[in-house]
GROMACS .gro file of C-alpha atoms in nm:
model
  468
    1MET     CA    1   3.894  -0.981  17.195
    2LYS     CA    2   4.122  -1.042  16.906
    3LEU     CA    3   4.176  -1.377  16.787
    4THR     CA    4   4.346  -1.579  16.485
    5LEU     CA    5   4.113  -1.748  16.253
    6ALA     CA    6   4.234  -2.070  16.367
    7GLU     CA    7   4.140  -1.976  16.743
    8ALA     CA    8   3.802  -1.849  16.644
    9ALA     CA    9   3.744  -2.177  16.461
   10VAL     CA   10   3.851  -2.370  16.768
   11GLY     CA   11   3.591  -2.136  16.989
   12ALA     CA   12   3.329  -2.151  16.737
   13SER     CA   13   3.345  -2.550  16.691
   14ALA     CA   14   3.403  -2.482  16.306
   15VAL     CA   15   3.628  -2.605  16.052
   16LEU     CA   16   3.840  -2.343  15.877
   17GLU     CA   17   3.887  -2.385  15.489
   18ALA     CA   18   4.060  -2.132  15.311
   19PRO     CA   19   4.159  -2.065  14.923
   20PRO     CA   20   4.452  -2.201  14.802
   21THR     CA   21   4.572  -1.812  14.735
   22ILE     CA   22   4.591  -1.754  15.125
   23VAL     CA   23   4.877  -1.897  15.281
   24ASN     CA   24   4.861  -1.978  15.663
   25ALA     CA   25   4.497  -1.855  15.683
   26GLY     CA   26   4.486  -1.953  16.036
   27ALA     CA   27   4.729  -1.711  16.165
   28ILE     CA   28   4.533  -1.415  16.025
   29THR     CA   29   4.447  -1.178  16.310
   30ILE     CA   30   4.059  -1.088  16.347
   31GLN     CA   31   4.005  -0.715  16.374
   32GLY     CA   32   3.629  -0.736  16.501
   33TYR     CA   33   3.308  -0.930  16.474
   34SER     CA   34   2.992  -0.857  16.262
   35ILE     CA   35   2.659  -0.973  16.189
   36ASP     CA   36   2.539  -0.691  15.963
   37SER     CA   37   2.716  -0.668  15.619
   38ARG     CA   38   2.628  -0.316  15.610
   39THR     CA   39   2.820  -0.203  15.898
   40LEU     CA   40   3.108  -0.456  15.877
   41GLY     CA   41   3.444  -0.323  15.896
   42PRO     CA   42   3.785  -0.393  15.718
   43GLY     CA   43   3.947  -0.708  15.894
   44GLU     CA   44   3.608  -0.814  16.082
   45LEU     CA   45   3.463  -1.178  16.100
   46PHE     CA   46   3.107  -1.176  15.936
   47PHE     CA   47   2.858  -1.453  16.091
   48ALA     CA   48   2.616  -1.540  15.818
   49VAL     CA   49   2.324  -1.561  16.115
   50ARG     CA   50   1.975  -1.610  16.021
   51GLY     CA   51   1.653  -1.450  16.130
   52GLU     CA   52   1.287  -1.427  16.079
   53ARG     CA   53   1.324  -1.200  15.796
   54PHE     CA   54   1.701  -1.237  15.670
   55ASP     CA   55   1.947  -1.495  15.598
   56GLY     CA   56   2.304  -1.360  15.621
   57HIS     CA   57   2.428  -1.609  15.359
   58ASP     CA   58   2.297  -1.388  15.112
   59PHE     CA   59   2.522  -1.128  15.215
   60VAL     CA   60   2.863  -1.292  15.272
   61ALA     CA   61   2.955  -1.160  14.910
   62ALA     CA   62   2.870  -0.793  15.041
   63ALA     CA   63   3.061  -0.861  15.354
   64VAL     CA   64   3.376  -0.977  15.150
   65GLU     CA   65   3.342  -0.670  14.938
   66ARG     CA   66   3.356  -0.455  15.244
   67GLY     CA   67   3.670  -0.614  15.359
   68ALA     CA   68   3.569  -0.920  15.575
   69VAL     CA   69   3.863  -1.136  15.690
   70GLY     CA   70   3.647  -1.427  15.693
   71ALA     CA   71   3.273  -1.565  15.701
   72VAL     CA   72   3.107  -1.813  15.941
   73VAL     CA   73   2.873  -2.003  15.730
   74SER     CA   74   2.645  -2.302  15.743
   75ARG     CA   75   2.790  -2.622  15.600
   76ALA     CA   76   2.460  -2.678  15.426
   77ARG     CA   77   2.490  -2.336  15.244
   78VAL     CA   78   2.850  -2.346  15.132
   79ALA     CA   79   2.777  -2.493  14.778
   80GLY     CA   80   2.527  -2.213  14.707
   81LEU     CA   81   2.764  -1.925  14.779
   82PRO     CA   82   2.871  -1.690  14.490
   83GLU     CA   83   3.230  -1.725  14.388
   84SER     CA   84   3.316  -1.386  14.527
   85ALA     CA   85   3.233  -1.501  14.867
   86LEU     CA   86   3.491  -1.786  14.843
   87ALA     CA   87   3.757  -1.543  14.816
   88VAL     CA   88   3.826  -1.540  15.181
   89PRO     CA   89   3.840  -1.812  15.448
   90LEU     CA   90   3.532  -1.979  15.563
   91LEU     CA   91   3.451  -2.111  15.910
   92ILE     CA   92   3.203  -2.374  15.836
   93ALA     CA   93   2.978  -2.478  16.128
   94GLU     CA   94   2.644  -2.666  16.145
   95GLU     CA   95   2.463  -2.322  16.220
   96PRO     CA   96   2.631  -1.981  16.245
   97LEU     CA   97   2.409  -1.855  16.528
   98VAL     CA   98   2.530  -2.152  16.741
   99ALA     CA   99   2.897  -2.097  16.638
  100LEU     CA  100   2.839  -1.710  16.737
  101GLN     CA  101   2.717  -1.801  17.061
  102GLY     CA  102   3.006  -2.076  17.140
  103LEU     CA  103   3.263  -1.843  17.040
  104ALA     CA  104   3.104  -1.567  17.280
  105SER     CA  105   3.130  -1.807  17.552
  106HIS     CA  106   3.498  -1.908  17.446
  107VAL     CA  107   3.602  -1.564  17.469
  108ARG     CA  108   3.413  -1.485  17.782
  109ARG     CA  109   3.602  -1.810  17.946
  110ARG     CA  110   3.925  -1.690  17.824
  111TRP     CA  111   3.879  -1.350  17.959
  112GLY     CA  112   3.798  -1.502  18.299
  113LYS     CA  113   3.682  -1.214  18.491
  114ARG     CA  114   3.394  -1.112  18.700
  115LEU     CA  115   3.074  -1.047  18.474
  116VAL     CA  116   2.751  -0.894  18.580
  117SER     CA  117   2.426  -0.931  18.405
  118VAL     CA  118   2.096  -0.728  18.442
  119THR     CA  119   1.743  -0.842  18.375
  120GLY     CA  120   1.371  -0.717  18.451
  121SER     CA  121   1.088  -0.627  18.290
  122ALA     CA  122   1.172  -0.240  18.298
  123GLY     CA  123   1.477  -0.019  18.355
  124LYS     CA  124   1.735  -0.303  18.241
  125THR     CA  125   1.940  -0.067  18.001
  126THR     CA  126   1.936   0.249  18.268
  127THR     CA  127   2.004  -0.012  18.518
  128LYS     CA  128   2.315  -0.138  18.336
  129GLU     CA  129   2.417   0.230  18.250
  130ALA     CA  130   2.420   0.314  18.621
  131ILE     CA  131   2.626  -0.013  18.719
  132ALA     CA  132   2.867   0.080  18.448
  133ALA     CA  133   2.910   0.434  18.560
  134ALA     CA  134   2.936   0.350  18.949
  135LEU     CA  135   3.197   0.075  18.888
  136GLY     CA  136   3.396   0.300  18.648
  137ALA     CA  137   3.465   0.538  18.922
  138GLY     CA  138   3.734   0.270  19.023
  139LEU     CA  139   3.743  -0.016  18.771
  140ASN     CA  140   3.816  -0.043  18.397
  141VAL     CA  141   3.453  -0.152  18.284
  142HIS     CA  142   3.316  -0.324  17.975
  143LYS     CA  143   2.952  -0.251  17.912
  144SER     CA  144   2.722  -0.394  17.646
  145LYS     CA  145   2.607  -0.133  17.397
  146GLY     CA  146   2.243   0.014  17.390
  147ASN     CA  147   2.006  -0.268  17.468
  148LEU     CA  148   2.185  -0.539  17.295
  149ASN     CA  149   2.052  -0.816  17.514
  150ASN     CA  150   1.908  -1.115  17.289
  151GLU     CA  151   2.065  -1.415  17.138
  152PHE     CA  152   2.217  -1.215  16.878
  153GLY     CA  153   2.308  -0.890  17.051
  154LEU     CA  154   2.443  -1.053  17.387
  155PRO     CA  155   2.739  -1.265  17.199
  156MET     CA  156   2.843  -0.967  16.993
  157GLN     CA  157   2.913  -0.791  17.310
  158LEU     CA  158   3.104  -1.067  17.479
  159LEU     CA  159   3.324  -1.068  17.165
  160ARG     CA  160   3.411  -0.720  17.274
  161LEU     CA  161   3.580  -0.832  17.603
  162GLU     CA  162   3.944  -0.735  17.606
  163PRO     CA  163   4.217  -0.840  17.866
  164GLU     CA  164   4.230  -0.469  18.002
  165HIS     CA  165   3.879  -0.469  18.131
  166ASP     CA  166   3.833  -0.545  18.497
  167ILE     CA  167   3.472  -0.621  18.511
  168ALA     CA  168   3.205  -0.664  18.252
  169VAL     CA  169   2.825  -0.550  18.265
  170VAL     CA  170   2.576  -0.684  18.035
  171GLU     CA  171   2.178  -0.675  17.976
  172MET     CA  172   1.966  -0.998  17.927
  173GLY     CA  173   1.599  -0.974  17.784
  174MET     CA  174   1.352  -1.207  17.712
  175ASN     CA  175   1.014  -1.275  17.546
  176HIS     CA  176   0.954  -1.642  17.662
  177ILE     CA  177   1.046  -1.883  17.959
  178GLY     CA  178   1.397  -2.044  17.917
  179GLU     CA  179   1.553  -1.754  17.733
  180ILE     CA  180   1.743  -1.612  18.024
  181ALA     CA  181   1.851  -1.945  18.109
  182ALA     CA  182   2.001  -1.988  17.755
  183LEU     CA  183   2.183  -1.655  17.767
  184ALA     CA  184   2.330  -1.730  18.094
  185ARG     CA  185   2.478  -2.047  17.967
  186ILE     CA  186   2.640  -1.819  17.691
  187ALA     CA  187   2.758  -1.509  17.921
  188GLN     CA  188   2.817  -1.728  18.245
  189PRO     CA  189   2.727  -1.435  18.498
  190ASP     CA  190   2.901  -1.426  18.847
  191TRP     CA  191   2.670  -1.162  18.986
  192GLY     CA  192   2.304  -1.105  18.842
  193VAL     CA  193   2.080  -0.787  18.902
  194VAL     CA  194   1.710  -0.798  18.892
  195THR     CA  195   1.528  -0.464  18.847
  196ASN     CA  196   1.160  -0.600  18.877
  197VAL     CA  197   0.885  -0.817  18.727
  198GLY     CA  198   0.609  -0.643  18.549
  199THR     CA  199   0.377  -0.716  18.272
  200ALA     CA  200   0.579  -0.651  17.981
  201HIS     CA  201   0.566  -0.954  17.715
  202ILE     CA  202   0.264  -1.097  17.947
  203GLU     CA  203   0.087  -1.227  17.642
  204ASN     CA  204   0.371  -1.493  17.603
  205PHE     CA  205   0.290  -1.639  17.960
  206THR     CA  206   0.002  -1.840  18.019
  207ASP     CA  207   0.038  -1.800  18.413
  208GLY     CA  208   0.067  -1.422  18.373
  209GLN     CA  209   0.329  -1.248  18.615
  210ILE     CA  210   0.403  -1.581  18.787
  211GLY     CA  211   0.541  -1.709  18.456
  212ILE     CA  212   0.750  -1.384  18.399
  213ALA     CA  213   0.889  -1.391  18.757
  214ARG     CA  214   1.007  -1.770  18.688
  215ALA     CA  215   1.161  -1.629  18.360
  216LYS     CA  216   1.345  -1.349  18.542
  217PHE     CA  217   1.443  -1.593  18.842
  218GLU     CA  218   1.626  -1.805  18.560
  219LEU     CA  219   1.942  -1.545  18.579
  220VAL     CA  220   1.950  -1.582  18.972
  221ALA     CA  221   1.930  -1.961  18.940
  222SER     CA  222   2.227  -1.941  18.694
  223LEU     CA  223   2.472  -1.770  18.919
  224PRO     CA  224   2.709  -2.002  19.097
  225ALA     CA  225   2.724  -2.033  19.475
  226THR     CA  226   3.007  -1.818  19.504
  227GLY     CA  227   2.788  -1.530  19.306
  228VAL     CA  228   2.596  -1.254  19.452
  229ALA     CA  229   2.239  -1.171  19.367
  230PHE     CA  230   2.135  -0.814  19.380
  231LEU     CA  231   1.740  -0.790  19.400
  232ASN     CA  232   1.507  -0.509  19.439
  233CYS     CA  233   1.331  -0.551  19.767
  234ASP     CA  234   1.055  -0.333  19.681
  235ASP     CA  235   0.937  -0.554  19.417
  236ALA     CA  236   0.686  -0.814  19.549
  237PHE     CA  237   0.826  -1.120  19.303
  238VAL     CA  238   1.182  -1.006  19.305
  239SER     CA  239   1.228  -0.969  19.669
  240GLN     CA  240   1.147  -1.321  19.698
  241PHE     CA  241   1.425  -1.456  19.479
  242GLY     CA  242   1.686  -1.470  19.738
  243ARG     CA  243   1.503  -1.737  19.914
  244ASP     CA  244   1.608  -2.008  19.680
  245PHE     CA  245   1.976  -1.880  19.600
  246ALA     CA  246   2.267  -2.024  19.795
  247GLY     CA  247   2.508  -1.731  19.729
  248ARG     CA  248   2.528  -1.389  19.869
  249VAL     CA  249   2.202  -1.170  19.838
  250VAL     CA  250   2.220  -0.774  19.843
  251TYR     CA  251   1.904  -0.592  19.844
  252PHE     CA  252   1.846  -0.236  19.698
  253GLY     CA  253   1.537  -0.018  19.734
  254ALA     CA  254   1.343   0.174  19.984
  255GLY     CA  255   1.246  -0.105  20.193
  256PRO     CA  256   1.399  -0.200  20.544
  257CYS     CA  257   1.585  -0.488  20.399
  258ALA     CA  258   1.770  -0.276  20.160
  259ASP     CA  259   2.138  -0.153  20.176
  260PRO     CA  260   2.175   0.051  19.991
  261GLN     CA  261   1.851   0.208  20.093
  262ILE     CA  262   1.645   0.477  19.939
  263LEU     CA  263   1.563   0.736  20.226
  264SER     CA  264   1.355   0.996  20.045
  265VAL     CA  265   1.333   1.115  19.673
  266THR     CA  266   1.217   1.444  19.549
  267GLU     CA  267   1.170   1.537  19.191
  268ASP     CA  268   1.212   1.881  19.002
  269LEU     CA  269   1.266   1.996  18.660
  270GLU     CA  270   1.653   1.869  18.663
  271GLY     CA  271   1.584   1.519  18.793
  272LEU     CA  272   1.593   1.356  19.128
  273HIS     CA  273   1.748   1.428  19.459
  274ILE     CA  274   1.802   1.115  19.637
  275ARG     CA  275   1.895   1.065  20.015
  276TYR     CA  276   2.038   0.695  20.085
  277ARG     CA  277   2.210   0.500  20.334
  278ALA     CA  278   2.485   0.255  20.240
  279ARG     CA  279   2.675   0.041  20.473
  280ASP     CA  280   2.570   0.266  20.770
  281GLU     CA  281   2.671   0.583  20.595
  282GLU     CA  282   2.413   0.840  20.471
  283GLY     CA  283   2.473   1.024  20.141
  284SER     CA  284   2.297   1.222  19.878
  285LEU     CA  285   2.311   1.230  19.512
  286ARG     CA  286   2.164   1.434  19.217
  287LEU     CA  287   2.042   1.234  18.929
  288ARG     CA  288   1.984   1.386  18.598
  289LEU     CA  289   1.719   1.149  18.518
  290LEU     CA  290   1.322   1.179  18.510
  291GLY     CA  291   1.093   0.954  18.712
  292ALA     CA  292   1.136   0.828  19.077
  293HIS     CA  293   1.155   0.459  18.949
  294ASN     CA  294   1.533   0.583  18.860
  295ALA     CA  295   1.615   0.606  19.203
  296GLN     CA  296   1.604   0.220  19.233
  297ASN     CA  297   1.815   0.192  18.906
  298ALA     CA  298   2.078   0.410  19.080
  299MET     CA  299   2.086   0.222  19.402
  300ALA     CA  300   2.146  -0.094  19.213
  301GLY     CA  301   2.450   0.086  19.059
  302LEU     CA  302   2.581   0.174  19.398
  303ALA     CA  303   2.498  -0.147  19.534
  304VAL     CA  304   2.716  -0.344  19.273
  305ALA     CA  305   2.993  -0.083  19.312
  306LEU     CA  306   3.020  -0.120  19.656
  307GLU     CA  307   3.049  -0.490  19.660
  308ALA     CA  308   3.313  -0.454  19.386
  309GLY     CA  309   3.513  -0.251  19.638
  310VAL     CA  310   3.464   0.108  19.472
  311ASP     CA  311   3.462   0.395  19.685
  312ARG     CA  312   3.098   0.498  19.764
  313GLN     CA  313   3.161   0.872  19.724
  314ALA     CA  314   3.335   0.812  19.401
  315ALA     CA  315   3.044   0.582  19.279
  316ALA     CA  316   2.795   0.825  19.372
  317ALA     CA  317   2.945   1.124  19.214
  318ALA     CA  318   2.969   0.903  18.915
  319LEU     CA  319   2.598   0.834  18.917
  320GLU     CA  320   2.569   1.223  18.909
  321SER     CA  321   2.723   1.220  18.553
  322LEU     CA  322   2.428   0.972  18.412
  323THR     CA  323   2.240   1.141  18.136
  324ALA     CA  324   1.922   1.012  17.978
  325GLY     CA  325   1.983   0.794  17.648
  326ASP     CA  326   1.790   0.852  17.320
  327LYS     CA  327   1.441   0.838  17.344
  328ARG     CA  328   1.492   0.759  17.724
  329GLY     CA  329   1.346   1.040  17.911
  330GLN     CA  330   1.513   1.322  17.716
  331VAL     CA  331   1.367   1.674  17.786
  332LEU     CA  332   1.337   1.856  17.468
  333GLU     CA  333   1.235   2.240  17.434
  334ILE     CA  334   1.036   2.280  17.105
  335ALA     CA  335   0.856   2.626  17.035
  336GLY     CA  336   0.812   2.694  17.390
  337ALA     CA  337   0.671   2.352  17.493
  338THR     CA  338   0.862   2.090  17.690
  339ILE     CA  339   0.841   1.739  17.556
  340LEU     CA  340   0.954   1.446  17.772
  341ASN     CA  341   1.086   1.225  17.516
  342ASP     CA  342   1.025   0.869  17.662
  343SER     CA  343   0.946   0.698  17.350
  344TYR     CA  344   1.169   0.416  17.329
  345ASN     CA  345   0.960   0.174  17.491
  346SER     CA  346   0.662   0.136  17.737
  347ASN     CA  347   0.482  -0.101  17.941
  348PRO     CA  348   0.215  -0.048  18.224
  349GLU     CA  349   0.442   0.005  18.528
  350ALA     CA  350   0.671   0.230  18.352
  351LEU     CA  351   0.381   0.423  18.195
  352ARG     CA  352   0.222   0.495  18.535
  353SER     CA  353   0.576   0.607  18.686
  354MET     CA  354   0.620   0.877  18.412
  355ILE     CA  355   0.264   0.980  18.447
  356ARG     CA  356   0.357   1.079  18.795
  357THR     CA  357   0.663   1.262  18.681
  358LEU     CA  358   0.455   1.463  18.409
  359ALA     CA  359   0.179   1.547  18.685
  360ALA     CA  360   0.468   1.691  18.913
  361ARG     CA  361   0.575   1.918  18.659
  362PRO     CA  362   0.467   2.299  18.612
  363ALA     CA  363   0.286   2.350  18.305
  364GLN     CA  364   0.014   2.543  18.135
  365ARG     CA  365  -0.113   2.210  17.996
  366ARG     CA  366  -0.003   1.852  18.082
  367ILE     CA  367  -0.053   1.639  17.788
  368LEU     CA  368   0.003   1.251  17.799
  369VAL     CA  369   0.077   1.124  17.432
  370ALA     CA  370   0.065   0.744  17.485
  371GLY     CA  371   0.134   0.476  17.228
  372GLU     CA  372   0.009   0.137  17.241
  373MET     CA  373   0.174  -0.100  17.477
  374LEU     CA  374   0.236  -0.440  17.275
  375GLU     CA  375   0.266  -0.789  17.408
  376LEU     CA  376  -0.017  -0.749  17.671
  377GLY     CA  377  -0.224  -1.015  17.522
  378GLU     CA  378  -0.589  -1.063  17.653
  379GLN     CA  379  -0.482  -0.809  17.948
  380GLY     CA  380  -0.427  -0.542  17.714
  381GLN     CA  381  -0.773  -0.365  17.723
  382ALA     CA  382  -0.769  -0.363  18.085
  383LEU     CA  383  -0.397  -0.280  18.131
  384HIS     CA  384  -0.444   0.023  17.915
  385ALA     CA  385  -0.760   0.127  18.063
  386GLU     CA  386  -0.577   0.137  18.409
  387CYS     CA  387  -0.316   0.361  18.255
  388GLY     CA  388  -0.601   0.579  18.150
  389LYS     CA  389  -0.741   0.611  18.505
  390ALA     CA  390  -0.395   0.678  18.624
  391ALA     CA  391  -0.389   0.985  18.391
  392ALA     CA  392  -0.709   1.114  18.508
  393GLU     CA  393  -0.618   1.057  18.901
  394ALA     CA  394  -0.313   1.261  18.801
  395LYS     CA  395  -0.514   1.530  18.683
  396LEU     CA  396  -0.361   1.554  18.349
  397ASP     CA  397  -0.518   1.785  18.129
  398LEU     CA  398  -0.522   1.590  17.805
  399VAL     CA  399  -0.469   1.228  17.731
  400ILE     CA  400  -0.388   1.132  17.372
  401GLY     CA  401  -0.397   0.748  17.307
  402VAL     CA  402  -0.189   0.626  16.962
  403ARG     CA  403  -0.276   0.323  16.777
  404GLY     CA  404  -0.459   0.002  16.882
  405ASN     CA  405  -0.534  -0.060  17.226
  406ALA     CA  406  -0.441   0.281  17.321
  407ARG     CA  407  -0.811   0.366  17.237
  408HIS     CA  408  -0.917   0.213  17.561
  409LEU     CA  409  -0.647   0.436  17.758
  410ALA     CA  410  -0.814   0.727  17.596
  411ALA     CA  411  -1.150   0.592  17.662
  412ALA     CA  412  -1.068   0.532  18.045
  413ALA     CA  413  -0.948   0.883  18.079
  414CYS     CA  414  -1.235   1.046  17.905
  415LEU     CA  415  -1.473   0.842  18.131
  416ALA     CA  416  -1.300   0.985  18.446
  417GLY     CA  417  -1.365   1.307  18.325
  418VAL     CA  418  -1.005   1.411  18.144
  419ALA     CA  419  -1.006   1.553  17.792
  420ALA     CA  420  -0.899   1.266  17.561
  421LEU     CA  421  -0.879   1.165  17.206
  422PHE     CA  422  -0.757   0.871  16.997
  423LEU     CA  423  -0.532   0.895  16.684
  424GLU     CA  424  -0.440   0.613  16.467
  425SER     CA  425  -0.055   0.665  16.444
  426ALA     CA  426   0.250   0.842  16.535
  427GLU     CA  427   0.220   1.056  16.228
  428ASP     CA  428  -0.135   1.175  16.313
  429ALA     CA  429   0.002   1.264  16.665
  430GLY     CA  430   0.291   1.461  16.519
  431HIS     CA  431   0.062   1.646  16.289
  432TRP     CA  432  -0.169   1.723  16.599
  433MET     CA  433   0.112   1.847  16.811
  434LYS     CA  434   0.233   2.058  16.541
  435ALA     CA  435  -0.118   2.212  16.487
  436ASN     CA  436  -0.200   2.237  16.867
  437LEU     CA  437   0.050   2.269  17.099
  438GLN     CA  438   0.119   2.609  17.293
  439PRO     CA  439   0.375   2.760  17.474
  440GLY     CA  440   0.416   2.621  17.850
  441ASP     CA  441   0.263   2.305  17.758
  442VAL     CA  442   0.458   1.992  17.896
  443VAL     CA  443   0.411   1.680  17.675
  444LEU     CA  444   0.504   1.315  17.770
  445LEU     CA  445   0.563   1.089  17.471
  446LYS     CA  446   0.566   0.719  17.565
  447GLY     CA  447   0.478   0.409  17.390
  448SER     CA  448   0.611   0.053  17.242
  449ARG     CA  449   0.881   0.031  17.011
  450GLY     CA  450   0.654  -0.074  16.752
  451VAL     CA  451   0.449   0.248  16.769
  452ARG     CA  452   0.730   0.434  16.675
  453LEU     CA  453   0.629   0.759  16.852
  454GLU     CA  454   0.952   0.919  16.751
  455ARG     CA  455   0.807   1.005  16.436
  456ALA     CA  456   0.560   1.238  16.604
  457LEU     CA  457   0.867   1.427  16.711
  458GLU     CA  458   1.001   1.441  16.355
  459ILE     CA  459   0.705   1.562  16.244
  460LEU     CA  460   0.663   1.820  16.506
  461THR     CA  461   1.030   1.960  16.458
  462ALA     CA  462   1.017   1.951  16.053
  463PRO     CA  463   1.017   2.283  15.896
  464SER     CA  464   0.663   2.406  15.794
  465PRO     CA  465   0.614   2.444  15.411
  466GLU     CA  466   0.651   2.767  15.287
  467ALA     CA  467   0.313   2.939  15.163
  468PRO     CA  468   0.309   2.998  14.789
   0.00000   0.00000   0.00000
């Protein structure tokens, strides 16, 4: 949303100070917002936020050089800024991140329309995309980009709200208790969607999945009594969230309480064929996404669209246009082998689902390349081993564990009778694939973000050095 510097100062609870060479600085219109001086565009307002490994105040001068219209800085750091950073108006606050979040809340209130927030241990981004697609069949939708769902990314997405948007869909992530509640105070959601409660980030919760469930419930608890909670009725934790919510509850999934309800799901090489019932009408749709779990994500999208008044058939048709995001279930053909690239992230529940998808595909060999799943704490070894057993039960031909605790996944698969090996890095996996993949092989790549399994693909697809 375009604001003047004076309006932004009010929303951010900051004091506007401008050099004497700039007359009527408060009337200058901001063209956009940035927390990264490297990607900042001309006319944007730069927030000098601080993170674990950086301090935005070190880059104010660079932002000014790139055309920043102003900068939000900490009062304690003004005196230390270089002279070149003082050539633009400054919005002086106690803490730039708090100012960013405050301005985002201000913009959200000023926009004043319905906002939908999505959370869950897995499937948040795909569900957000499904909701946005289904809503887009009848409404002008603002959706957050990618998976920008934390204390930095969410406010930046709210600042992109425009008067012409009818409805907004954003994503909320968390690593600890209280984080979703804090994000909800910023975004003020009217409707909330919870996909599932799994084991992602379980190392941060002394009470395990119960603690994760409490953290996810913070979204439902933040909704007004006039709001709507959309809950996965097939998840043992999420299905109970409606009991303590005073507003309207809509369930989605395959269970008898769901509306929309999944009647059947079949998976083929092109994706999913879903039969469903919604508001006493049956329908079907083709989803160009891998993994039967995506049927639930699609039903979440349909549920929100129907509640918003979008025509059912139009919403279903829009869902059929969904495609896999980068490193999120992409199907790649490389030298006669098929790569299921789901390397963006991983957790035990999502990995087991994709193992079933791999097992269902016709292939010369079905190969799992599983990167370590991070933030599982003391349960890490056991959860990796369970996934190794699942790979063996699915009768895969080869299991490759990559890095850290993935050695326990490979070991469990081996003990259960499946050929397995362990590699130390994504680069090692790439070199193994380049040397050993055969035409007709189908390979699933899946691992936590920190493993960077996409490096294996880069090595696999890199030209081989020519012989001398």
